[in-house]
Short mmCIF file of C-alpha atoms and ligand atoms in Angstrom, two decimals:
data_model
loop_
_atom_site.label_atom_id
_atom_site.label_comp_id
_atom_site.label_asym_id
_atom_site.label_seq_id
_atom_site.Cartn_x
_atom_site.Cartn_y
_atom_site.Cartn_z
CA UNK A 293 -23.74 -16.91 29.58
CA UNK A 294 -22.73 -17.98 26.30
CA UNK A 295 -19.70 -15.48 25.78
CA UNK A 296 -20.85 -15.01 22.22
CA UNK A 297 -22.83 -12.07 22.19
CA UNK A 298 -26.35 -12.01 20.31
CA UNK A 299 -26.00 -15.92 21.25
CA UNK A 300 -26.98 -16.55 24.41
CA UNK A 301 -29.15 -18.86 26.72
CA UNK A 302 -32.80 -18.16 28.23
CA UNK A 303 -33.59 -20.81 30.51
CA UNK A 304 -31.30 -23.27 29.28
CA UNK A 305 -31.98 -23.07 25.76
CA UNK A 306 -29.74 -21.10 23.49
CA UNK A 307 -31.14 -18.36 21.78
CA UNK A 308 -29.82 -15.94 18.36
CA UNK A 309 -31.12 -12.80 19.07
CA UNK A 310 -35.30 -13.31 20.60
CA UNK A 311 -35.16 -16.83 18.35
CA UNK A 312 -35.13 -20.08 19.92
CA UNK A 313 -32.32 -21.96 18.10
CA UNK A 314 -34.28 -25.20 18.09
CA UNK A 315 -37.01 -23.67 16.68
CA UNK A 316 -34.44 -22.81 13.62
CA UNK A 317 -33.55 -26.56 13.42
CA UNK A 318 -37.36 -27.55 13.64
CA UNK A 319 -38.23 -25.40 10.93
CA UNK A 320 -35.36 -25.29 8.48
CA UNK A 321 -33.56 -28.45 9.47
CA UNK A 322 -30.09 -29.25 10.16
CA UNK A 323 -27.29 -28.52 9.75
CA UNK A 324 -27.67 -24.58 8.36
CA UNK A 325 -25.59 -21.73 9.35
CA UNK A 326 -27.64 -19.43 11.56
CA UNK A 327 -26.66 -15.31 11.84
CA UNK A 328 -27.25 -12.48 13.86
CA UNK A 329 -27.67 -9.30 11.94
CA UNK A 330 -27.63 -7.60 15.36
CA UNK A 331 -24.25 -9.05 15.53
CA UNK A 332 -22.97 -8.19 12.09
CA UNK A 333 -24.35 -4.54 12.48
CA UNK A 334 -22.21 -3.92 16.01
CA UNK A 335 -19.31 -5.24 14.49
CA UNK A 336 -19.32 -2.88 11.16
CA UNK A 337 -20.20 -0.12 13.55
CA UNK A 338 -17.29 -0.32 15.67
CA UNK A 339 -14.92 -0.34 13.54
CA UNK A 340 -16.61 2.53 11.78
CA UNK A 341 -16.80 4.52 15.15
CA UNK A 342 -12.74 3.78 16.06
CA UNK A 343 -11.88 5.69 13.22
CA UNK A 344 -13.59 9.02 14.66
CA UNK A 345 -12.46 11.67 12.41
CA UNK A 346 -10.27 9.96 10.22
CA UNK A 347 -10.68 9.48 6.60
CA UNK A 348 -11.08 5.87 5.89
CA UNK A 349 -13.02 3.17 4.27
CA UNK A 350 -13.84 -0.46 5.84
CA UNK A 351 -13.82 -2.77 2.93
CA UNK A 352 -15.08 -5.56 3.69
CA UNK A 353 -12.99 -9.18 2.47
CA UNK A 354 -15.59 -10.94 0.84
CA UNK A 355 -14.16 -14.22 0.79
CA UNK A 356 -14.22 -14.55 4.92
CA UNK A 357 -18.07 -14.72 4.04
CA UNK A 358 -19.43 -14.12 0.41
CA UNK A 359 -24.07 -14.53 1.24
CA UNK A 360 -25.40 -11.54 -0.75
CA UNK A 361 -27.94 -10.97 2.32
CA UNK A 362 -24.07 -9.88 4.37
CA UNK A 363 -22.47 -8.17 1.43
CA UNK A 364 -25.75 -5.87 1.28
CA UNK A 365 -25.73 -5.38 5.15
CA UNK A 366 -22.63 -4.22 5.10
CA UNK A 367 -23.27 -2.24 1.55
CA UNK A 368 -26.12 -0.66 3.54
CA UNK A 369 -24.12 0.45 6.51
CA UNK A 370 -21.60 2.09 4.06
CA UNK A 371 -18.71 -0.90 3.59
CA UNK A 372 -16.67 -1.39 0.85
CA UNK A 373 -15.52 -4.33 -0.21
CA UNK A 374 -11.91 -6.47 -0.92
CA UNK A 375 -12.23 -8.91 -3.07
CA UNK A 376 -10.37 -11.90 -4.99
CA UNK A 377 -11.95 -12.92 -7.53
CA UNK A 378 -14.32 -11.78 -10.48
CA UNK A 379 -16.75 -13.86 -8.84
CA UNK A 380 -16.55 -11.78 -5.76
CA UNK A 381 -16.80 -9.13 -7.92
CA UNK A 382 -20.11 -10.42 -8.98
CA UNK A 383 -21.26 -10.94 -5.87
CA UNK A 384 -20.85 -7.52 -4.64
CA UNK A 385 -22.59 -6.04 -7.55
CA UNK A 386 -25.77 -8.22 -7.19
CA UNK A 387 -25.62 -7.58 -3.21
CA UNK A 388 -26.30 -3.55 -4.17
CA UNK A 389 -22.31 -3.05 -3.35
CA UNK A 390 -20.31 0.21 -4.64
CA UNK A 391 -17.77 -1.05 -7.21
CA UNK A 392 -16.35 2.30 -6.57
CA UNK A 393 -15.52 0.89 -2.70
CA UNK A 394 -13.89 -1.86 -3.83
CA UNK A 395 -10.36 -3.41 -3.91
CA UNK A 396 -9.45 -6.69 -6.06
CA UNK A 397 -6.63 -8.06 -4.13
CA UNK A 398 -5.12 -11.91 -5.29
CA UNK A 399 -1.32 -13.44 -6.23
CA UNK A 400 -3.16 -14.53 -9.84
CA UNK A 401 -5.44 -12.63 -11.43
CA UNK A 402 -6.87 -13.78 -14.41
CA UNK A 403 -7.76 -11.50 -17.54
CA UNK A 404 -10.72 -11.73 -17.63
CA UNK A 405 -10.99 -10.85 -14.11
CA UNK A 406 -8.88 -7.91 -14.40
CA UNK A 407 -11.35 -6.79 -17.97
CA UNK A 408 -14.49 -7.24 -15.54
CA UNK A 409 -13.13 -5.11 -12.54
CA UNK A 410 -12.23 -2.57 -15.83
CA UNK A 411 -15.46 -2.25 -16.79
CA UNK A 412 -16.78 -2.07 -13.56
CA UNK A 413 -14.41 0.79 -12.33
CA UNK A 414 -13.54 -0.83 -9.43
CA UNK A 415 -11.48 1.36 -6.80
CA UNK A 416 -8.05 -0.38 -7.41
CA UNK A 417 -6.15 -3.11 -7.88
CA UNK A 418 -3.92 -4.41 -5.19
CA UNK A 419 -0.96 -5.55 -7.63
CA UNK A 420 0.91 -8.65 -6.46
CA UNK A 421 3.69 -8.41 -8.86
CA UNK A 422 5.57 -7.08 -11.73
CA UNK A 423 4.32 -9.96 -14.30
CA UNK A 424 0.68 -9.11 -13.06
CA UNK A 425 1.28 -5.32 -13.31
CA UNK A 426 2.40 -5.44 -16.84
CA UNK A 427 -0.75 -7.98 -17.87
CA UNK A 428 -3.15 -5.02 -16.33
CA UNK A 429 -0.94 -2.35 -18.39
CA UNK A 430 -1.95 -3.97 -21.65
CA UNK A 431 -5.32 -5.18 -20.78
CA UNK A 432 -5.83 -1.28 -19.62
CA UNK A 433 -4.08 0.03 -22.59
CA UNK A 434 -6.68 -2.39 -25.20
CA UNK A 435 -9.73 -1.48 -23.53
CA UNK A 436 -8.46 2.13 -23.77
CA UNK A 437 -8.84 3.00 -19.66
CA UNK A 438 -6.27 3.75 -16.84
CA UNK A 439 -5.96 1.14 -13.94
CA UNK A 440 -6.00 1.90 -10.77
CA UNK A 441 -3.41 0.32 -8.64
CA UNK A 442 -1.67 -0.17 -5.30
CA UNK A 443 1.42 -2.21 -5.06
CA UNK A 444 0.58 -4.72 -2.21
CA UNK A 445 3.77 -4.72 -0.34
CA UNK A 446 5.09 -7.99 1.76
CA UNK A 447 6.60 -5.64 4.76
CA UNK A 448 8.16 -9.28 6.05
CA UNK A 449 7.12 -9.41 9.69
CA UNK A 450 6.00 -12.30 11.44
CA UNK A 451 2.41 -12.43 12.46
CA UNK A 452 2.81 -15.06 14.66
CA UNK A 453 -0.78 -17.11 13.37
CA UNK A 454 -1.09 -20.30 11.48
CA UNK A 455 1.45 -20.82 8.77
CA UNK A 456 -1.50 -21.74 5.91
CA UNK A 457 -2.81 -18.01 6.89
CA UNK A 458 0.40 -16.36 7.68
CA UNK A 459 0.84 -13.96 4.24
CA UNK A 460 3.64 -11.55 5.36
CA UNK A 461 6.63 -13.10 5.69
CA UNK A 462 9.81 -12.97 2.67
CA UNK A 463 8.62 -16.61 1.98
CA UNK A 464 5.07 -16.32 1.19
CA UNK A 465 3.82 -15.63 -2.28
CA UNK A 466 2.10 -12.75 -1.12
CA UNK A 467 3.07 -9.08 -2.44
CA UNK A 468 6.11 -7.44 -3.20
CA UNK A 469 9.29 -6.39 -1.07
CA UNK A 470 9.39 -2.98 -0.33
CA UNK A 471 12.64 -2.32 -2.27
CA UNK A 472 10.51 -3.78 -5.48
CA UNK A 473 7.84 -1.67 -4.87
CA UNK A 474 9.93 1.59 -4.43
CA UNK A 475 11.77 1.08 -7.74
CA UNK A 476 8.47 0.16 -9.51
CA UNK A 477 6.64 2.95 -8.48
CA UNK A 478 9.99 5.15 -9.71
CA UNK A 479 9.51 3.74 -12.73
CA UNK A 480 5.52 4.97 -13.70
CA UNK A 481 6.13 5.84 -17.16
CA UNK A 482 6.88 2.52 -17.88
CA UNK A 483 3.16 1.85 -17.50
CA UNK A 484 1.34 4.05 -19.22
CA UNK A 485 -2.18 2.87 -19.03
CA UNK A 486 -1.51 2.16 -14.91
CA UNK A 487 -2.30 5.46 -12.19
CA UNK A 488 -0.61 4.10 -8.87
CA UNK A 489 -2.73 5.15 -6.46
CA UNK A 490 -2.26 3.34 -3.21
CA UNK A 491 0.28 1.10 -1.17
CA UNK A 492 -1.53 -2.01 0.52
CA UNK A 493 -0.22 -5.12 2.28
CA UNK A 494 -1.80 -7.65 4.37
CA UNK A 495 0.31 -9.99 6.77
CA UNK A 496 -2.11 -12.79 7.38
CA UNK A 497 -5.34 -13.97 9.10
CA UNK A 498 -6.43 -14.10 12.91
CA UNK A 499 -3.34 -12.17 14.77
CA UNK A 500 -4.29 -11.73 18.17
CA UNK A 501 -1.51 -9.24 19.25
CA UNK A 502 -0.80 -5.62 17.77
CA UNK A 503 2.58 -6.01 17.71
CA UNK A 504 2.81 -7.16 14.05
CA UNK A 505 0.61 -5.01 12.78
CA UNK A 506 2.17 -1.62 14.11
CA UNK A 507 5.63 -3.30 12.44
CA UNK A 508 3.86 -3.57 9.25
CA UNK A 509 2.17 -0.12 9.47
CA UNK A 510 5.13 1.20 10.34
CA UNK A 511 7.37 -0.37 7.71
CA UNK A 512 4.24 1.32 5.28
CA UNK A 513 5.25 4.27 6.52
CA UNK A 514 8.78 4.63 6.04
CA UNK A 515 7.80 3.58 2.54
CA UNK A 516 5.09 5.87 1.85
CA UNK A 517 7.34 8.82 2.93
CA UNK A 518 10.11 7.79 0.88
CA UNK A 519 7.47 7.85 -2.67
CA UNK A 520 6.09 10.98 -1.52
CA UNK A 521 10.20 12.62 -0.85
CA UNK A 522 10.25 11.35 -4.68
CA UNK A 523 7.56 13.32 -5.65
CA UNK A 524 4.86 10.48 -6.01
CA UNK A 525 1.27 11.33 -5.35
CA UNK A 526 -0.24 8.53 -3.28
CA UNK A 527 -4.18 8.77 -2.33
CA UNK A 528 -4.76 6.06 -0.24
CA UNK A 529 -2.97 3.61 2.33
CA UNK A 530 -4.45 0.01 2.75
CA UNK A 531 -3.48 -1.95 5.72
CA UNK A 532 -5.76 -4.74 5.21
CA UNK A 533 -7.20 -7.28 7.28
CA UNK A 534 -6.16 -9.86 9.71
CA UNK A 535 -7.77 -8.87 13.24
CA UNK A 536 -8.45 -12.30 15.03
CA UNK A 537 -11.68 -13.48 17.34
CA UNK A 538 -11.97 -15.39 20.50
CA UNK A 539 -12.82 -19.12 19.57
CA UNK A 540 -11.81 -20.06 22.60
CA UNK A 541 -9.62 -18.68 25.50
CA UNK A 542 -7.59 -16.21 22.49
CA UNK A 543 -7.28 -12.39 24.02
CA UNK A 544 -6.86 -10.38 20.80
CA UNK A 545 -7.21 -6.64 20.64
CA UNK A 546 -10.80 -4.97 20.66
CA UNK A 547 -11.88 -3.46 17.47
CA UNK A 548 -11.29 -0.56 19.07
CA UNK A 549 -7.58 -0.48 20.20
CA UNK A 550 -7.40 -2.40 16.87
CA UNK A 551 -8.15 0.50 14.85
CA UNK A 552 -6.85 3.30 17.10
CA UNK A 553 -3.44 1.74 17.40
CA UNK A 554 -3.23 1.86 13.14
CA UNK A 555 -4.84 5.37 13.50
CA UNK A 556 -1.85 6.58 16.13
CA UNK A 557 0.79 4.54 14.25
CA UNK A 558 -0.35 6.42 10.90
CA UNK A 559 -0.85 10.09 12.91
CA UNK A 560 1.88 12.03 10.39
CA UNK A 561 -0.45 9.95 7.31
CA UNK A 562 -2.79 12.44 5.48
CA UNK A 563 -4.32 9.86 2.88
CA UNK A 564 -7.15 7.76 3.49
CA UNK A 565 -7.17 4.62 5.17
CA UNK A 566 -8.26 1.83 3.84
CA UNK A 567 -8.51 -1.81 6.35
CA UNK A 568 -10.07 -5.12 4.76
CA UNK A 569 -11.64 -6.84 7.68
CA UNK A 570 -13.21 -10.24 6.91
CA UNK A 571 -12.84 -12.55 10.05
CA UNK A 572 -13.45 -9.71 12.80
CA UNK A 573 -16.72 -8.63 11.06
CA UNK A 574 -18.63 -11.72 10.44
CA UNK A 575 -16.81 -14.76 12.57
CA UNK A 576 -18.87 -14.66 16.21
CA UNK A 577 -21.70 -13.19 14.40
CA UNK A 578 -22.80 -16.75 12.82
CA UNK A 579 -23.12 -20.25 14.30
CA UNK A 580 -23.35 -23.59 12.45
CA UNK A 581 -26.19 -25.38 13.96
CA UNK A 582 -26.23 -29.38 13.92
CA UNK A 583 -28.22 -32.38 15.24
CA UNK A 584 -26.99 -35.55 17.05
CA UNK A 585 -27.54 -38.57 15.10
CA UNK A 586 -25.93 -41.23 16.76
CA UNK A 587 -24.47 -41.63 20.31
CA UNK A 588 -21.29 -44.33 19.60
CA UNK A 589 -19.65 -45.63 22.59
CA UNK A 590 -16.50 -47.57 22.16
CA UNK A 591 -13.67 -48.94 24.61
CA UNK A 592 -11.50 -46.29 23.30
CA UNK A 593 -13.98 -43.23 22.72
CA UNK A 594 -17.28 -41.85 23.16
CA UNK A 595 -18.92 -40.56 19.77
CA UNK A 596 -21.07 -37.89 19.20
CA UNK A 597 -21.91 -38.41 15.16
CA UNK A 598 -23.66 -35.20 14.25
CA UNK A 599 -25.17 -34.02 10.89
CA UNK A 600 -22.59 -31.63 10.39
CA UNK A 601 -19.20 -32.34 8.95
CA UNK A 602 -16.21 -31.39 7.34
CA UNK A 603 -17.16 -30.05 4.08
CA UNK A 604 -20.02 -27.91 6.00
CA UNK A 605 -16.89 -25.79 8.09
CA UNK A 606 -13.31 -26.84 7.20
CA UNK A 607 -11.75 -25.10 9.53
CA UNK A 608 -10.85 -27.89 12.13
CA UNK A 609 -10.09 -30.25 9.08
CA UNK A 610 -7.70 -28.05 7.63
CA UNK A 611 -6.39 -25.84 10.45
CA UNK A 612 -6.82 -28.37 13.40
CA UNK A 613 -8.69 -25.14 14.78
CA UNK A 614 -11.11 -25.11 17.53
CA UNK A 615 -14.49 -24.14 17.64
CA UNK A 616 -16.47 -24.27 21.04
CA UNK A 617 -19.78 -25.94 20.41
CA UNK A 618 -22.48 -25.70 22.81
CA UNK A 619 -25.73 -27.41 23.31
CA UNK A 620 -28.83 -25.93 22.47
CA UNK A 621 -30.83 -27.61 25.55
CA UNK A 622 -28.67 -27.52 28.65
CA UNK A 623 -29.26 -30.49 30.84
CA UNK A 624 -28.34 -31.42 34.18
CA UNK A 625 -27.35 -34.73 33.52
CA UNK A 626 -23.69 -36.23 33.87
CA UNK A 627 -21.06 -35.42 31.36
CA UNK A 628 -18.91 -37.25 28.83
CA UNK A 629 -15.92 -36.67 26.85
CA UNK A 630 -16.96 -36.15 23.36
CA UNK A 631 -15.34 -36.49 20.11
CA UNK A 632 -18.02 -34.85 18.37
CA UNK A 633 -17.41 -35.82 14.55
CA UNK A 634 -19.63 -35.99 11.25
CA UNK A 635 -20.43 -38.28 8.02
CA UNK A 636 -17.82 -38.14 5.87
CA UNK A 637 -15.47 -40.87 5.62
CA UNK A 638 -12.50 -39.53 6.95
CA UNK A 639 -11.21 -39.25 10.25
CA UNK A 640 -9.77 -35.71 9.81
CA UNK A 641 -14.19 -35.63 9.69
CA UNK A 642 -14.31 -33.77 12.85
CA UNK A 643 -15.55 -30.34 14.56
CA UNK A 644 -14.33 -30.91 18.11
CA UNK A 645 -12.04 -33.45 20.11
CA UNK A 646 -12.62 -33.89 24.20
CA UNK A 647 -15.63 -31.93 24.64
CA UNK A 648 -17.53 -32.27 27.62
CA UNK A 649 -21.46 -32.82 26.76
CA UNK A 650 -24.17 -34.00 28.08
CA UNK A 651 -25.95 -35.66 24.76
CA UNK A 652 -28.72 -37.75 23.53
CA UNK A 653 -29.64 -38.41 20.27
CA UNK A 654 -31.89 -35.88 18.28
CA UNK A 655 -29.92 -33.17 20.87
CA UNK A 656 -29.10 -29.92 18.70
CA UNK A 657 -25.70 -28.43 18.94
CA UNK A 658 -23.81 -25.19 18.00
CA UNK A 659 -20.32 -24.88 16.43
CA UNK A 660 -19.91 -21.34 17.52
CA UNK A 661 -17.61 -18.60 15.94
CA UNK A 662 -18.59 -20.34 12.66
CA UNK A 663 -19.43 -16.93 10.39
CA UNK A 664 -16.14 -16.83 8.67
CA UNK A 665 -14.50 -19.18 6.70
CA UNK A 666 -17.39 -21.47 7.19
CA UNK A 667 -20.32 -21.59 4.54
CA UNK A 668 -17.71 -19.86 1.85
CA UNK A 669 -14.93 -22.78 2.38
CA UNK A 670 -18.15 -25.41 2.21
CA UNK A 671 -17.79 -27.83 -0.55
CA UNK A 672 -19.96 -30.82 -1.79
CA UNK A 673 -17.47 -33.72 -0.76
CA UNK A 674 -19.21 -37.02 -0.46
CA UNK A 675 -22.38 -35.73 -2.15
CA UNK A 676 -23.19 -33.60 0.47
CA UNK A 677 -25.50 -30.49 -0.35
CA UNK A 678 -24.55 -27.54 1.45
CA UNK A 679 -26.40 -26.32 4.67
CA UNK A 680 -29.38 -23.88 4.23
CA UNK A 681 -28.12 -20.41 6.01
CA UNK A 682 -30.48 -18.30 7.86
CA UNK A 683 -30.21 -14.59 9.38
CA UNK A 684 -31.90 -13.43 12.43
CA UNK A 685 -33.38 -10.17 13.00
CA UNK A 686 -34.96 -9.33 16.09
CA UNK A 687 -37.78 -11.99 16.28
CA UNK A 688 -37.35 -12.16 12.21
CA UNK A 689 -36.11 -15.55 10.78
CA UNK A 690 -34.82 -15.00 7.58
CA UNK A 691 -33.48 -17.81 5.46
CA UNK A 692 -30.86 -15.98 2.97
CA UNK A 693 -29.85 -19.23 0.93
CA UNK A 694 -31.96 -22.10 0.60
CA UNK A 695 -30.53 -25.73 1.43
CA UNK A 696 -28.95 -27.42 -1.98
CA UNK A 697 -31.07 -30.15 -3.18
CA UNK A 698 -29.37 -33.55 -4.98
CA UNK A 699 -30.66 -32.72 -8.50
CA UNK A 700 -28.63 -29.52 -8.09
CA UNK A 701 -25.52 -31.08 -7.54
CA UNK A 702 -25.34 -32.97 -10.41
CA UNK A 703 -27.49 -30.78 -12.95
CA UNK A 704 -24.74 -30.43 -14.65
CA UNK A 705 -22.88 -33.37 -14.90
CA UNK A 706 -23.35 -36.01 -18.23
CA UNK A 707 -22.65 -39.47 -19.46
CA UNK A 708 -21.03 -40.77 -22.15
CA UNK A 709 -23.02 -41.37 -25.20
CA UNK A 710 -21.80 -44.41 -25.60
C1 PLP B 981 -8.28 -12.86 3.49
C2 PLP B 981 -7.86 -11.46 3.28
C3 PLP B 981 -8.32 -10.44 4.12
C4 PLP B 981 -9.20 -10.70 5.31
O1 PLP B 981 -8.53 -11.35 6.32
P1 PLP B 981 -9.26 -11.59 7.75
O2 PLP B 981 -8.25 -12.33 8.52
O3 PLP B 981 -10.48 -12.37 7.48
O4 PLP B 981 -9.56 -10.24 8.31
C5 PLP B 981 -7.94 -9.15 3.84
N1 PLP B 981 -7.13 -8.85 2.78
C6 PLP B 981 -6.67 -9.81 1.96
C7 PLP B 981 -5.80 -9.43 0.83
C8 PLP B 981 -7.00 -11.13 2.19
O5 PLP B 981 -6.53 -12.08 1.37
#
């Protein structure tokens, strides 16, 4: 067993779905990003079914994985989408997605940004401040339409993750304190060319305990019933995303008590819900798949230089976090201690310290839990083109973007003409 579902082994050799991951290296190459729409589908579906009866709408945060092959799996199964950018925004559109379903959340929106998500009627803006809220006023008020918004609120609770992802605290740029919000939205006629719609907030990325979400939902509350004693009409209440995965030995809360517990938290709550799940959708449905190159044994260390690196997945680069990574051929033969690292000339270049492997050169390996944050944080340091990224379907091998090529990466660039 694997502990990842839709990732497991058949004698010995790890498997997506009915595919031989080897097969995937032999016939794409290395390294590429390989997911399970199996996977993908389970996850949107449980979410969905956790809400029973309740009014609500998943959307989906983009950025956690952006490949229009996911954005129209999940567009198919009925997902919205949150996004932050009018790139995103882009994205979703070409993917088949419902502007309609979708949320534009971000600290700095830019004008143009806020004139595409106009146009496009987007569901509403999740409003990170008063400077930004009187930008979309006029912007709204020259292209003659009425913006949708939701404050995004910072309720201030500690969600206990990784300060870079931690967006709910007083500190953070994130949002607006409740009291701000309150006297905003008692002040409406002030923006005439704005309908406040919503109240949103989002305290930061992979919690693995309740706790600080039923404190934010909760502080939501309080607010929401204070607007509504005041008269305002609010549609819609957005609790956004945040829901960890197991990497390694984490315990958060199924999907299920995940969205039950903000169901029973918001019982008295007759708008819709809204949630913006990135990480918990796509994370263990995706893999990055690699190939030794060279077996390096020092005094100090034992090497394992693979083909992936850090501007392929970040993650362990920028968050010191830990991804298990597994061998695609398990072998009998005795152990080392690993420090499995890539190309790039830096020794934050790494995807795993101390892991126990049994290698030889040419052996594939998977970075597991690799489907969020990976491709979409990718980047082209050190002339590197980014990894092909295939989806598996059954006994279907779909590639869903093709591997970079050199001539790409610098197609655009020039020299001086003299
Ligand atoms: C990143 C982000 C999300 C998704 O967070 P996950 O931890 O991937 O679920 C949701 N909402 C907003 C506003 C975000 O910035």
């Amino acid at each position: 067993m694997s502990g990842f579902p839709e990732f497991d082994y058949r004698n010995n050799e790890l498997f997506v779905e009915s595919v031989s991951l080897k097969q995937i290296a032999r016939e794409f190459g290395t390294p590429c990003y390989v997911y399970s729409r199996a996977a993908l589908t389970k996850a949107y579906q449980a979410f969905d079914a956790a809400f029973a009866n309740r009014e609500h709408l998943i959307c989906y945060a983009v950025k956690a994985n952006s490949n229009i092959a996911i954005l129209n799996l999940f567009a198919r199964l009925g997902s919205g989408f949150d996004i932050v950018s009018g790139g995103e925004l882009q994205r979703v559109i070409k993917a088949g997605g419902d502007p309609g379903k979708t949320v534009f959340s971000g600290v700095g929106k830019h004008v143009d940004e806020m004139r595409m998500a106009l146009n496009a009627n987007i569901l509403c803006f999740n409003v990170e401040s008063e400077a930004e809220l009187i930008v979309l006023n006029q912007i709204a008020k020259d292209m003659g339409k009425i913006a949708p918004v939701s404050l995004r609120v910072n309720p201030d609770v500690d969600a206990k993750t990784h300060p870079y992802i931690s967006t709910g605290l007083k500190e953070n740029k994130f949002g607006v304190p409740a009291s701000v919000a309150e006297r905003i939205y008692q002040s409406t006629q002030q923006y005439p060319h704005i309908r406040f719609t919503g109240l949103d907030c989002h305290i930061g990325s992979q919690l693995t305990e309740l706790e600080p979400f039923l404190q934010a939902s909760h502080k939501m509350l309080n607010l929401l019933e204070t607007l509504q004693s005041q008269g305002l009409s609010i549609e819609h209440l957005d609790l956004g995303g945040g829901l960890g995965i197991r990497y390694t030995d984490e315990t958060p809360p199924s999907i299920k008590d995940y969205v039950s517990a903000l169901c029973a938290g918001t019982r008295t709550v007759k708008q819709r819900l809204l949630i913006e799940p990135g990480r918990s959708l796509v994370g263990n449905s995706g893999i990055l798949l690699t190939r030794v190159e060279y077996l390096k044994h020092t005094s100090a260390r034992d090497f394992a230089i693979v083909d992936a690196a850090m501007n392929d997945l970040m993650r362990p680069a920028l968050y010191d976090a830990y991804h298990a990574i597994l061998p695609v051929q398990q072998n009998a033969s005795e152990a080392r201690n690993y420090q499995v690292v890539g190309p790039v000339c830096e020794t934050g270049d790494f995807l795993g310290h101390d892991r126990k492997l049994s290698l030889n050169d040419g052996d594939f390996l998977a970075v597991m839990s690799a489907g969020a944050y990976g491709m979409s944080m990718s980047s082209n340091y050190n002339t590197r083109p980014r990894a092909a990224e295939i989806m598996v379907d059954h006994d279907q091998i779909h590639i869903i973007r093709q591997r970079e090529t050199i001539d790409q990466l610098m197609a655009d660039e020039r020299v001086l003409p003299q």
